[in-house]
Amino acid sequence: MPPTTPPPTGHLRWLALTATAYAITHHTGVATAALGTIGPTRWADWIDLLTPYAVLPPAALALHATRPTRRVWALYLIAALTYTEGHGIHLAANSIHNTAPGPTAHLWDEPAGHYLWYTGAALLLATLTTAFTRQPPPHGTARHLLGHALALAAGLTWATNTLEGGTAPLGLAVAAALTVHGWTTRAHLGRLWLTAFAPALLILIAWGLHHGGYPQPSTLGWI
């Protein structure tokens, strides 16, 4: 079982930085779209190169602070490799598709790239879940509120990525599993998982019911 004693000082700081990096970098395409193009590519593509470097190192440092087992490190390694490969495939194919649309670019950009990337993200979430959800919750009102705010941002990011990425089956399954786990560990740090993924699950269910399926927001003119 994961340790129930507090890890060394700084574990929550690295976890917070991971959540912040995830929420920001996973919206890079939308946030930087207005920057326009640079040659045959977009500025957003170049900025998006930073995503794995922003998300994975703080996650590793957060894990390190909990003194995880080799099994947890092995899961992190698989998560990091899958996340990085999926992100790279998606980024390259998406950039190509923007200038030379075609079925092959679409395949690697959307279904293959997104599912690999978000499977890596799901495995990373599983790793952090294993290491953190039975840890004590943050102390102090300010830290408590900040933790819930960042958790909510991460959960909403999972929901928006699921919808725009066309990965509804994966998104629903992960959100449901982590909501249940967050409920069962709500007396501990797992309460942040509940804050993150219960709203994400509700958003995904509501979207599917309202639209009779899972159209991408961009196809509806939302982006």
PDB file of N, CA and C in Angstrom, residues 40-125:
ATOM      1  N   PRO A  40       6.150  27.604 -42.744  1.00  0.00           N
ATOM      2  CA  PRO A  40       5.036  26.693 -43.010  1.00  0.00           C
ATOM      3  C   PRO A  40       4.384  26.148 -41.740  1.00  0.00           C
ATOM      4  N   THR A  41       4.865  26.559 -40.578  1.00  0.00           N
ATOM      5  CA  THR A  41       4.331  26.054 -39.313  1.00  0.00           C
ATOM      6  C   THR A  41       3.684  27.184 -38.525  1.00  0.00           C
ATOM      7  N   ARG A  42       3.129  26.835 -37.373  1.00  0.00           N
ATOM      8  CA  ARG A  42       2.531  27.824 -36.482  1.00  0.00           C
ATOM      9  C   ARG A  42       3.417  28.011 -35.258  1.00  0.00           C
ATOM     10  N   TRP A  43       3.360  29.196 -34.685  1.00  0.00           N
ATOM     11  CA  TRP A  43       4.071  29.428 -33.432  1.00  0.00           C
ATOM     12  C   TRP A  43       3.596  28.451 -32.359  1.00  0.00           C
ATOM     13  N   ALA A  44       2.300  28.129 -32.403  1.00  0.00           N
ATOM     14  CA  ALA A  44       1.742  27.205 -31.412  1.00  0.00           C
ATOM     15  C   ALA A  44       2.446  25.856 -31.443  1.00  0.00           C
ATOM     16  N   ASP A  45       2.855  25.412 -32.646  1.00  0.00           N
ATOM     17  CA  ASP A  45       3.549  24.127 -32.756  1.00  0.00           C
ATOM     18  C   ASP A  45       4.883  24.165 -32.022  1.00  0.00           C
ATOM     19  N   TRP A  46       5.610  25.247 -32.198  1.00  0.00           N
ATOM     20  CA  TRP A  46       6.924  25.364 -31.566  1.00  0.00           C
ATOM     21  C   TRP A  46       6.798  25.482 -30.047  1.00  0.00           C
ATOM     22  N   ILE A  47       5.802  26.219 -29.602  1.00  0.00           N
ATOM     23  CA  ILE A  47       5.588  26.354 -28.157  1.00  0.00           C
ATOM     24  C   ILE A  47       5.175  25.013 -27.553  1.00  0.00           C
ATOM     25  N   ASP A  48       4.391  24.256 -28.314  1.00  0.00           N
ATOM     26  CA  ASP A  48       3.900  22.968 -27.823  1.00  0.00           C
ATOM     27  C   ASP A  48       5.021  21.946 -27.644  1.00  0.00           C
ATOM     28  N   LEU A  49       6.166  22.188 -28.263  1.00  0.00           N
ATOM     29  CA  LEU A  49       7.315  21.303 -28.049  1.00  0.00           C
ATOM     30  C   LEU A  49       7.703  21.223 -26.573  1.00  0.00           C
ATOM     31  N   LEU A  50       7.369  22.256 -25.814  1.00  0.00           N
ATOM     32  CA  LEU A  50       7.768  22.322 -24.411  1.00  0.00           C
ATOM     33  C   LEU A  50       6.890  21.467 -23.502  1.00  0.00           C
ATOM     34  N   THR A  51       5.759  20.991 -24.005  1.00  0.00           N
ATOM     35  CA  THR A  51       4.776  20.325 -23.142  1.00  0.00           C
ATOM     36  C   THR A  51       5.343  19.172 -22.315  1.00  0.00           C
ATOM     37  N   PRO A  52       5.999  18.169 -22.915  1.00  0.00           N
ATOM     38  CA  PRO A  52       6.523  17.078 -22.075  1.00  0.00           C
ATOM     39  C   PRO A  52       7.554  17.551 -21.059  1.00  0.00           C
ATOM     40  N   TYR A  53       8.349  18.565 -21.445  1.00  0.00           N
ATOM     41  CA  TYR A  53       9.369  19.085 -20.536  1.00  0.00           C
ATOM     42  C   TYR A  53       8.744  19.836 -19.361  1.00  0.00           C
ATOM     43  N   ALA A  54       7.544  20.367 -19.577  1.00  0.00           N
ATOM     44  CA  ALA A  54       6.866  21.104 -18.510  1.00  0.00           C
ATOM     45  C   ALA A  54       6.104  20.182 -17.569  1.00  0.00           C
ATOM     46  N   VAL A  55       5.565  19.089 -18.093  1.00  0.00           N
ATOM     47  CA  VAL A  55       4.683  18.224 -17.301  1.00  0.00           C
ATOM     48  C   VAL A  55       5.430  17.103 -16.582  1.00  0.00           C
ATOM     49  N   LEU A  56       6.330  16.426 -17.280  1.00  0.00           N
ATOM     50  CA  LEU A  56       6.914  15.202 -16.731  1.00  0.00           C
ATOM     51  C   LEU A  56       7.946  15.417 -15.615  1.00  0.00           C
ATOM     52  N   PRO A  57       8.860  16.393 -15.714  1.00  0.00           N
ATOM     53  CA  PRO A  57       9.835  16.556 -14.622  1.00  0.00           C
ATOM     54  C   PRO A  57       9.217  16.877 -13.261  1.00  0.00           C
ATOM     55  N   PRO A  58       8.266  17.828 -13.157  1.00  0.00           N
ATOM     56  CA  PRO A  58       7.686  18.058 -11.829  1.00  0.00           C
ATOM     57  C   PRO A  58       6.917  16.852 -11.306  1.00  0.00           C
ATOM     58  N   ALA A  59       6.320  16.076 -12.213  1.00  0.00           N
ATOM     59  CA  ALA A  59       5.646  14.850 -11.775  1.00  0.00           C
ATOM     60  C   ALA A  59       6.654  13.868 -11.186  1.00  0.00           C
ATOM     61  N   ALA A  60       7.818  13.759 -11.824  1.00  0.00           N
ATOM     62  CA  ALA A  60       8.860  12.867 -11.314  1.00  0.00           C
ATOM     63  C   ALA A  60       9.373  13.340  -9.955  1.00  0.00           C
ATOM     64  N   LEU A  61       9.539  14.650  -9.805  1.00  0.00           N
ATOM     65  CA  LEU A  61      10.017  15.190  -8.532  1.00  0.00           C
ATOM     66  C   LEU A  61       8.967  15.018  -7.436  1.00  0.00           C
ATOM     67  N   ALA A  62       7.696  15.142  -7.805  1.00  0.00           N
ATOM     68  CA  ALA A  62       6.629  14.896  -6.833  1.00  0.00           C
ATOM     69  C   ALA A  62       6.660  13.442  -6.373  1.00  0.00           C
ATOM     70  N   LEU A  63       6.828  12.534  -7.320  1.00  0.00           N
ATOM     71  CA  LEU A  63       6.914  11.118  -6.972  1.00  0.00           C
ATOM     72  C   LEU A  63       8.127  10.838  -6.091  1.00  0.00           C
ATOM     73  N   HIS A  64       9.254  11.429  -6.462  1.00  0.00           N
ATOM     74  CA  HIS A  64      10.490  11.205  -5.707  1.00  0.00           C
ATOM     75  C   HIS A  64      10.312  11.567  -4.233  1.00  0.00           C
ATOM     76  N   ALA A  65       9.538  12.612  -3.976  1.00  0.00           N
ATOM     77  CA  ALA A  65       9.328  13.057  -2.597  1.00  0.00           C
ATOM     78  C   ALA A  65       8.539  12.052  -1.771  1.00  0.00           C
ATOM     79  N   THR A  66       7.806  11.148  -2.428  1.00  0.00           N
ATOM     80  CA  THR A  66       7.021  10.152  -1.692  1.00  0.00           C
ATOM     81  C   THR A  66       7.791   8.854  -1.471  1.00  0.00           C
ATOM     82  N   ARG A  67       9.029   8.805  -1.953  1.00  0.00           N
ATOM     83  CA  ARG A  67       9.853   7.597  -1.840  1.00  0.00           C
ATOM     84  C   ARG A  67       9.105   6.377  -2.387  1.00  0.00           C
ATOM     85  N   PRO A  68       8.767   6.410  -3.672  1.00  0.00           N
ATOM     86  CA  PRO A  68       7.932   5.345  -4.240  1.00  0.00           C
ATOM     87  C   PRO A  68       8.697   4.036  -4.420  1.00  0.00           C
ATOM     88  N   THR A  69       7.935   2.978  -4.611  1.00  0.00           N
ATOM     89  CA  THR A  69       8.521   1.670  -4.868  1.00  0.00           C
ATOM     90  C   THR A  69       9.010   1.598  -6.310  1.00  0.00           C
ATOM     91  N   ARG A  70       9.755   0.549  -6.620  1.00  0.00           N
ATOM     92  CA  ARG A  70      10.209   0.352  -7.996  1.00  0.00           C
ATOM     93  C   ARG A  70       9.035   0.154  -8.943  1.00  0.00           C
ATOM     94  N   ARG A  71       7.984  -0.461  -8.444  1.00  0.00           N
ATOM     95  CA  ARG A  71       6.801  -0.675  -9.285  1.00  0.00           C
ATOM     96  C   ARG A  71       6.182   0.656  -9.702  1.00  0.00           C
ATOM     97  N   VAL A  72       6.140   1.610  -8.781  1.00  0.00           N
ATOM     98  CA  VAL A  72       5.596   2.934  -9.105  1.00  0.00           C
ATOM     99  C   VAL A  72       6.493   3.639 -10.116  1.00  0.00           C
ATOM    100  N   TRP A  73       7.807   3.535  -9.928  1.00  0.00           N
ATOM    101  CA  TRP A  73       8.728   4.145 -10.892  1.00  0.00           C
ATOM    102  C   TRP A  73       8.590   3.489 -12.266  1.00  0.00           C
ATOM    103  N   ALA A  74       8.374   2.184 -12.286  1.00  0.00           N
ATOM    104  CA  ALA A  74       8.195   1.489 -13.566  1.00  0.00           C
ATOM    105  C   ALA A  74       6.942   1.993 -14.273  1.00  0.00           C
ATOM    106  N   LEU A  75       5.868   2.207 -13.505  1.00  0.00           N
ATOM    107  CA  LEU A  75       4.640   2.737 -14.087  1.00  0.00           C
ATOM    108  C   LEU A  75       4.863   4.152 -14.607  1.00  0.00           C
ATOM    109  N   TYR A  76       5.627   4.945 -13.852  1.00  0.00           N
ATOM    110  CA  TYR A  76       5.932   6.303 -14.317  1.00  0.00           C
ATOM    111  C   TYR A  76       6.724   6.259 -15.624  1.00  0.00           C
ATOM    112  N   LEU A  77       7.684   5.361 -15.719  1.00  0.00           N
ATOM    113  CA  LEU A  77       8.492   5.265 -16.930  1.00  0.00           C
ATOM    114  C   LEU A  77       7.626   4.921 -18.136  1.00  0.00           C
ATOM    115  N   ILE A  78       6.726   3.958 -17.972  1.00  0.00           N
ATOM    116  CA  ILE A  78       5.822   3.594 -19.068  1.00  0.00           C
ATOM    117  C   ILE A  78       4.930   4.784 -19.428  1.00  0.00           C
ATOM    118  N   ALA A  79       4.443   5.474 -18.403  1.00  0.00           N
ATOM    119  CA  ALA A  79       3.592   6.644 -18.636  1.00  0.00           C
ATOM    120  C   ALA A  79       4.344   7.727 -19.394  1.00  0.00           C
ATOM    121  N   ALA A  80       5.572   8.008 -18.965  1.00  0.00           N
ATOM    122  CA  ALA A  80       6.362   9.072 -19.587  1.00  0.00           C
ATOM    123  C   ALA A  80       6.677   8.747 -21.044  1.00  0.00           C
ATOM    124  N   LEU A  81       7.031   7.497 -21.316  1.00  0.00           N
ATOM    125  CA  LEU A  81       7.343   7.102 -22.690  1.00  0.00           C
ATOM    126  C   LEU A  81       6.104   7.200 -23.578  1.00  0.00           C
ATOM    127  N   THR A  82       4.980   6.712 -23.074  1.00  0.00           N
ATOM    128  CA  THR A  82       3.739   6.755 -23.857  1.00  0.00           C
ATOM    129  C   THR A  82       3.283   8.186 -24.080  1.00  0.00           C
ATOM    130  N   TYR A  83       3.359   8.988 -23.034  1.00  0.00           N
ATOM    131  CA  TYR A  83       2.963  10.397 -23.113  1.00  0.00           C
ATOM    132  C   TYR A  83       3.819  11.139 -24.139  1.00  0.00           C
ATOM    133  N   THR A  84       5.125  10.946 -24.055  1.00  0.00           N
ATOM    134  CA  THR A  84       6.037  11.666 -24.944  1.00  0.00           C
ATOM    135  C   THR A  84       5.882  11.213 -26.389  1.00  0.00           C
ATOM    136  N   GLU A  85       5.773   9.902 -26.594  1.00  0.00           N
ATOM    137  CA  GLU A  85       5.596   9.401 -27.956  1.00  0.00           C
ATOM    138  C   GLU A  85       4.283   9.906 -28.556  1.00  0.00           C
ATOM    139  N   GLY A  86       3.203   9.797 -27.790  1.00  0.00           N
ATOM    140  CA  GLY A  86       1.906  10.240 -28.290  1.00  0.00           C
ATOM    141  C   GLY A  86       1.881  11.725 -28.585  1.00  0.00           C
ATOM    142  N   HIS A  87       2.459  12.513 -27.689  1.00  0.00           N
ATOM    143  CA  HIS A  87       2.496  13.958 -27.915  1.00  0.00           C
ATOM    144  C   HIS A  87       3.306  14.296 -29.160  1.00  0.00           C
ATOM    145  N   GLY A  88       4.449  13.652 -29.316  1.00  0.00           N
ATOM    146  CA  GLY A  88       5.291  13.933 -30.478  1.00  0.00           C
ATOM    147  C   GLY A  88       4.613  13.564 -31.785  1.00  0.00           C
ATOM    148  N   ILE A  89       3.963  12.394 -31.808  1.00  0.00           N
ATOM    149  CA  ILE A  89       3.246  11.972 -33.015  1.00  0.00           C
ATOM    150  C   ILE A  89       2.136  12.960 -33.345  1.00  0.00           C
ATOM    151  N   HIS A  90       1.354  13.316 -32.331  1.00  0.00           N
ATOM    152  CA  HIS A  90       0.255  14.264 -32.555  1.00  0.00           C
ATOM    153  C   HIS A  90       0.773  15.610 -33.048  1.00  0.00           C
ATOM    154  N   LEU A  91       1.801  16.131 -32.398  1.00  0.00           N
ATOM    155  CA  LEU A  91       2.313  17.452 -32.756  1.00  0.00           C
ATOM    156  C   LEU A  91       2.816  17.480 -34.196  1.00  0.00           C
ATOM    157  N   ALA A  92       3.603  16.480 -34.570  1.00  0.00           N
ATOM    158  CA  ALA A  92       4.150  16.446 -35.924  1.00  0.00           C
ATOM    159  C   ALA A  92       3.046  16.276 -36.964  1.00  0.00           C
ATOM    160  N   ALA A  93       2.137  15.331 -36.714  1.00  0.00           N
ATOM    161  CA  ALA A  93       1.073  15.074 -37.687  1.00  0.00           C
ATOM    162  C   ALA A  93       0.118  16.257 -37.793  1.00  0.00           C
ATOM    163  N   ASN A  94      -0.162  16.901 -36.675  1.00  0.00           N
ATOM    164  CA  ASN A  94      -1.052  18.055 -36.694  1.00  0.00           C
ATOM    165  C   ASN A  94      -0.435  19.204 -37.481  1.00  0.00           C
ATOM    166  N   SER A  95       0.867  19.414 -37.291  1.00  0.00           N
ATOM    167  CA  SER A  95       1.552  20.477 -38.021  1.00  0.00           C
ATOM    168  C   SER A  95       1.547  20.197 -39.524  1.00  0.00           C
ATOM    169  N   ILE A  96       1.772  18.943 -39.884  1.00  0.00           N
ATOM    170  CA  ILE A  96       1.734  18.567 -41.305  1.00  0.00           C
ATOM    171  C   ILE A  96       0.324  18.712 -41.861  1.00  0.00           C
ATOM    172  N   HIS A  97      -0.657  18.275 -41.076  1.00  0.00           N
ATOM    173  CA  HIS A  97      -2.052  18.324 -41.533  1.00  0.00           C
ATOM    174  C   HIS A  97      -2.516  19.760 -41.782  1.00  0.00           C
ATOM    175  N   ASN A  98      -1.944  20.709 -41.049  1.00  0.00           N
ATOM    176  CA  ASN A  98      -2.336  22.109 -41.234  1.00  0.00           C
ATOM    177  C   ASN A  98      -1.926  22.653 -42.596  1.00  0.00           C
ATOM    178  N   THR A  99      -0.861  22.092 -43.176  1.00  0.00           N
ATOM    179  CA  THR A  99      -0.382  22.578 -44.474  1.00  0.00           C
ATOM    180  C   THR A  99      -0.645  21.595 -45.606  1.00  0.00           C
ATOM    181  N   ALA A 100      -0.727  20.303 -45.280  1.00  0.00           N
ATOM    182  CA  ALA A 100      -0.962  19.281 -46.306  1.00  0.00           C
ATOM    183  C   ALA A 100      -1.955  18.258 -45.779  1.00  0.00           C
ATOM    184  N   PRO A 101      -3.232  18.636 -45.711  1.00  0.00           N
ATOM    185  CA  PRO A 101      -4.239  17.725 -45.159  1.00  0.00           C
ATOM    186  C   PRO A 101      -4.322  16.421 -45.948  1.00  0.00           C
ATOM    187  N   GLY A 102      -4.564  15.347 -45.225  1.00  0.00           N
ATOM    188  CA  GLY A 102      -4.693  14.051 -45.869  1.00  0.00           C
ATOM    189  C   GLY A 102      -5.066  13.002 -44.851  1.00  0.00           C
ATOM    190  N   PRO A 103      -5.509  11.834 -45.300  1.00  0.00           N
ATOM    191  CA  PRO A 103      -5.964  10.800 -44.365  1.00  0.00           C
ATOM    192  C   PRO A 103      -4.864  10.264 -43.456  1.00  0.00           C
ATOM    193  N   THR A 104      -3.639  10.192 -43.970  1.00  0.00           N
ATOM    194  CA  THR A 104      -2.548   9.669 -43.141  1.00  0.00           C
ATOM    195  C   THR A 104      -2.203  10.643 -42.021  1.00  0.00           C
ATOM    196  N   ALA A 105      -2.088  11.919 -42.374  1.00  0.00           N
ATOM    197  CA  ALA A 105      -1.814  12.929 -41.352  1.00  0.00           C
ATOM    198  C   ALA A 105      -2.938  12.969 -40.323  1.00  0.00           C
ATOM    199  N   HIS A 106      -4.171  12.852 -40.784  1.00  0.00           N
ATOM    200  CA  HIS A 106      -5.312  12.865 -39.863  1.00  0.00           C
ATOM    201  C   HIS A 106      -5.261  11.671 -38.913  1.00  0.00           C
ATOM    202  N   LEU A 107      -4.918  10.506 -39.443  1.00  0.00           N
ATOM    203  CA  LEU A 107      -4.842   9.303 -38.615  1.00  0.00           C
ATOM    204  C   LEU A 107      -3.864   9.489 -37.462  1.00  0.00           C
ATOM    205  N   TRP A 108      -2.654   9.970 -37.779  1.00  0.00           N
ATOM    206  CA  TRP A 108      -1.639  10.109 -36.741  1.00  0.00           C
ATOM    207  C   TRP A 108      -1.876  11.331 -35.860  1.00  0.00           C
ATOM    208  N   ASP A 109      -2.521  12.339 -36.405  1.00  0.00           N
ATOM    209  CA  ASP A 109      -2.841  13.525 -35.615  1.00  0.00           C
ATOM    210  C   ASP A 109      -3.955  13.231 -34.615  1.00  0.00           C
ATOM    211  N   GLU A 110      -5.062  12.705 -35.096  1.00  0.00           N
ATOM    212  CA  GLU A 110      -6.252  12.572 -34.258  1.00  0.00           C
ATOM    213  C   GLU A 110      -6.345  11.218 -33.541  1.00  0.00           C
ATOM    214  N   PRO A 111      -6.801  10.148 -34.197  1.00  0.00           N
ATOM    215  CA  PRO A 111      -7.011   8.913 -33.418  1.00  0.00           C
ATOM    216  C   PRO A 111      -5.739   8.370 -32.778  1.00  0.00           C
ATOM    217  N   ALA A 112      -4.706   8.130 -33.578  1.00  0.00           N
ATOM    218  CA  ALA A 112      -3.498   7.501 -33.038  1.00  0.00           C
ATOM    219  C   ALA A 112      -2.766   8.429 -32.072  1.00  0.00           C
ATOM    220  N   GLY A 113      -2.510   9.651 -32.511  1.00  0.00           N
ATOM    221  CA  GLY A 113      -1.759  10.582 -31.675  1.00  0.00           C
ATOM    222  C   GLY A 113      -2.462  10.911 -30.375  1.00  0.00           C
ATOM    223  N   HIS A 114      -3.752  11.230 -30.467  1.00  0.00           N
ATOM    224  CA  HIS A 114      -4.486  11.599 -29.259  1.00  0.00           C
ATOM    225  C   HIS A 114      -4.621  10.435 -28.292  1.00  0.00           C
ATOM    226  N   TYR A 115      -4.948   9.265 -28.815  1.00  0.00           N
ATOM    227  CA  TYR A 115      -5.122   8.128 -27.900  1.00  0.00           C
ATOM    228  C   TYR A 115      -3.809   7.734 -27.228  1.00  0.00           C
ATOM    229  N   LEU A 116      -2.704   7.780 -27.967  1.00  0.00           N
ATOM    230  CA  LEU A 116      -1.411   7.484 -27.344  1.00  0.00           C
ATOM    231  C   LEU A 116      -1.063   8.535 -26.291  1.00  0.00           C
ATOM    232  N   TRP A 117      -1.208   9.791 -26.659  1.00  0.00           N
ATOM    233  CA  TRP A 117      -0.858  10.888 -25.755  1.00  0.00           C
ATOM    234  C   TRP A 117      -1.697  10.841 -24.483  1.00  0.00           C
ATOM    235  N   TYR A 118      -3.006  10.703 -24.649  1.00  0.00           N
ATOM    236  CA  TYR A 118      -3.884  10.741 -23.481  1.00  0.00           C
ATOM    237  C   TYR A 118      -3.847   9.439 -22.682  1.00  0.00           C
ATOM    238  N   THR A 119      -3.477   8.346 -23.336  1.00  0.00           N
ATOM    239  CA  THR A 119      -3.221   7.129 -22.565  1.00  0.00           C
ATOM    240  C   THR A 119      -2.005   7.335 -21.670  1.00  0.00           C
ATOM    241  N   GLY A 120      -0.979   7.999 -22.213  1.00  0.00           N
ATOM    242  CA  GLY A 120       0.179   8.346 -21.389  1.00  0.00           C
ATOM    243  C   GLY A 120      -0.203   9.243 -20.232  1.00  0.00           C
ATOM    244  N   ALA A 121      -1.080  10.221 -20.498  1.00  0.00           N
ATOM    245  CA  ALA A 121      -1.546  11.102 -19.427  1.00  0.00           C
ATOM    246  C   ALA A 121      -2.330  10.316 -18.384  1.00  0.00           C
ATOM    247  N   ALA A 122      -3.148   9.363 -18.842  1.00  0.00           N
ATOM    248  CA  ALA A 122      -3.917   8.535 -17.910  1.00  0.00           C
ATOM    249  C   ALA A 122      -2.994   7.676 -17.049  1.00  0.00           C
ATOM    250  N   LEU A 123      -1.948   7.136 -17.652  1.00  0.00           N
ATOM    251  CA  LEU A 123      -0.984   6.343 -16.884  1.00  0.00           C
ATOM    252  C   LEU A 123      -0.229   7.218 -15.886  1.00  0.00           C
ATOM    253  N   LEU A 124       0.055   8.452 -16.279  1.00  0.00           N
ATOM    254  CA  LEU A 124       0.695   9.384 -15.350  1.00  0.00           C
ATOM    255  C   LEU A 124      -0.238   9.681 -14.179  1.00  0.00           C
ATOM    256  N   LEU A 125      -1.520   9.870 -14.475  1.00  0.00           N
ATOM    257  CA  LEU A 125      -2.500  10.072 -13.412  1.00  0.00           C
ATOM    258  C   LEU A 125      -2.565   8.855 -12.494  1.00  0.00           C
TER     259      LEU A 125
END
